[in-house]
Amino acid sequence: MANPEFVGLVHMLQATAEAALGDLNAATSSAARDGLLTDDRARQTADRSLKLLTMLAEKTRGNLDFTEADLLTGAIGSLRARLDN
């Protein structure tokens, strides 16, 4: 059974990267309006989240159940695809 805290961590890191890449919600809309999400800063934020997810995958390899591993792999793949464009 997937650990809810682990799932929440993966979702939080992925959401942070996606928000920086333009998937705006109320919080990131305010940050963008205030000039806190410039293109360079947004890319750095997304890259940092991807690096953290990748490190998490390396450090937990062999210790995750299928659901956790699939979630983490999917988040990494999705962010890599967006950052490679």
Short mmCIF file of C-alpha atoms in Angstrom, two decimals:
data_model
loop_
_atom_site.label_atom_id
_atom_site.label_comp_id
_atom_site.label_asym_id
_atom_site.label_seq_id
_atom_site.Cartn_x
_atom_site.Cartn_y
_atom_site.Cartn_z
CA MET A 1 0.00 0.00 0.00
CA ALA A 2 1.38 3.39 -1.00
CA ASN A 3 2.57 5.65 1.79
CA PRO A 4 0.37 8.78 1.72
CA GLU A 5 3.25 11.03 2.80
CA PHE A 6 5.44 9.73 -0.03
CA VAL A 7 2.64 10.21 -2.55
CA GLY A 8 2.09 13.73 -1.24
CA LEU A 9 5.80 14.54 -1.52
CA VAL A 10 5.95 13.39 -5.14
CA HIS A 11 2.79 15.33 -6.00
CA MET A 12 4.11 18.45 -4.26
CA LEU A 13 7.42 18.40 -6.14
CA GLN A 14 5.70 17.74 -9.45
CA ALA A 15 3.13 20.48 -8.84
CA THR A 16 5.89 22.96 -7.96
CA ALA A 17 7.66 22.25 -11.24
CA GLU A 18 4.46 22.37 -13.27
CA ALA A 19 3.44 25.67 -11.69
CA ALA A 20 6.85 27.13 -12.53
CA LEU A 21 6.41 25.93 -16.11
CA GLY A 22 3.16 27.78 -16.50
CA ASP A 23 0.41 25.64 -15.02
CA LEU A 24 -0.87 28.53 -12.95
CA ASN A 25 -3.13 28.37 -9.95
CA ALA A 26 -4.05 31.14 -7.50
CA ALA A 27 -0.69 31.05 -5.69
CA THR A 28 1.51 30.97 -8.78
CA SER A 29 -0.68 33.49 -10.54
CA SER A 30 0.08 35.95 -7.74
CA ALA A 31 3.81 35.14 -7.89
CA ALA A 32 3.84 35.61 -11.67
CA ARG A 33 2.04 38.93 -11.37
CA ASP A 34 4.62 40.08 -8.82
CA GLY A 35 7.50 39.13 -11.14
CA LEU A 36 8.69 36.19 -9.06
CA LEU A 37 8.35 33.66 -11.87
CA THR A 38 10.63 34.99 -14.57
CA ASP A 39 11.60 32.51 -17.28
CA ASP A 40 15.04 31.86 -15.78
CA ARG A 41 13.74 31.47 -12.25
CA ALA A 42 10.87 29.26 -13.42
CA ARG A 43 13.27 26.97 -15.30
CA GLN A 44 15.54 26.78 -12.24
CA THR A 45 12.59 25.88 -10.01
CA ALA A 46 11.40 23.16 -12.39
CA ASP A 47 14.95 21.79 -12.78
CA ARG A 48 15.40 21.71 -9.01
CA SER A 49 12.16 19.79 -8.54
CA LEU A 50 13.19 17.31 -11.24
CA LYS A 51 16.59 16.83 -9.60
CA LEU A 52 14.92 16.20 -6.24
CA LEU A 53 12.53 13.65 -7.75
CA THR A 54 15.44 11.93 -9.52
CA MET A 55 17.46 11.81 -6.29
CA LEU A 56 14.42 10.44 -4.47
CA ALA A 57 14.12 7.69 -7.08
CA GLU A 58 17.81 6.79 -6.72
CA LYS A 59 17.71 6.75 -2.92
CA THR A 60 14.52 4.71 -2.69
CA ARG A 61 15.25 2.22 -5.49
CA GLY A 62 14.12 -1.22 -4.38
CA ASN A 63 12.18 0.12 -1.39
CA LEU A 64 8.99 1.33 -3.07
CA ASP A 65 5.83 -0.58 -3.79
CA PHE A 66 4.55 -0.67 -7.37
CA THR A 67 2.20 2.30 -6.93
CA GLU A 68 4.91 4.51 -5.42
CA ALA A 69 7.50 3.53 -8.03
CA ASP A 70 5.02 4.08 -10.87
CA LEU A 71 4.02 7.49 -9.52
CA LEU A 72 7.63 8.59 -9.13
CA THR A 73 8.66 7.30 -12.56
CA GLY A 74 5.67 9.02 -14.16
CA ALA A 75 6.42 12.34 -12.47
CA ILE A 76 10.05 12.25 -13.57
CA GLY A 77 9.15 11.30 -17.14
CA SER A 78 6.51 13.98 -17.41
CA LEU A 79 8.81 16.73 -16.16
CA ARG A 80 11.73 15.59 -18.33
CA ALA A 81 9.48 15.72 -21.40
CA ARG A 82 8.35 19.25 -20.57
CA LEU A 83 11.84 20.52 -19.80
CA ASP A 84 13.34 19.03 -22.96
CA ASN A 85 11.04 21.14 -25.15
#
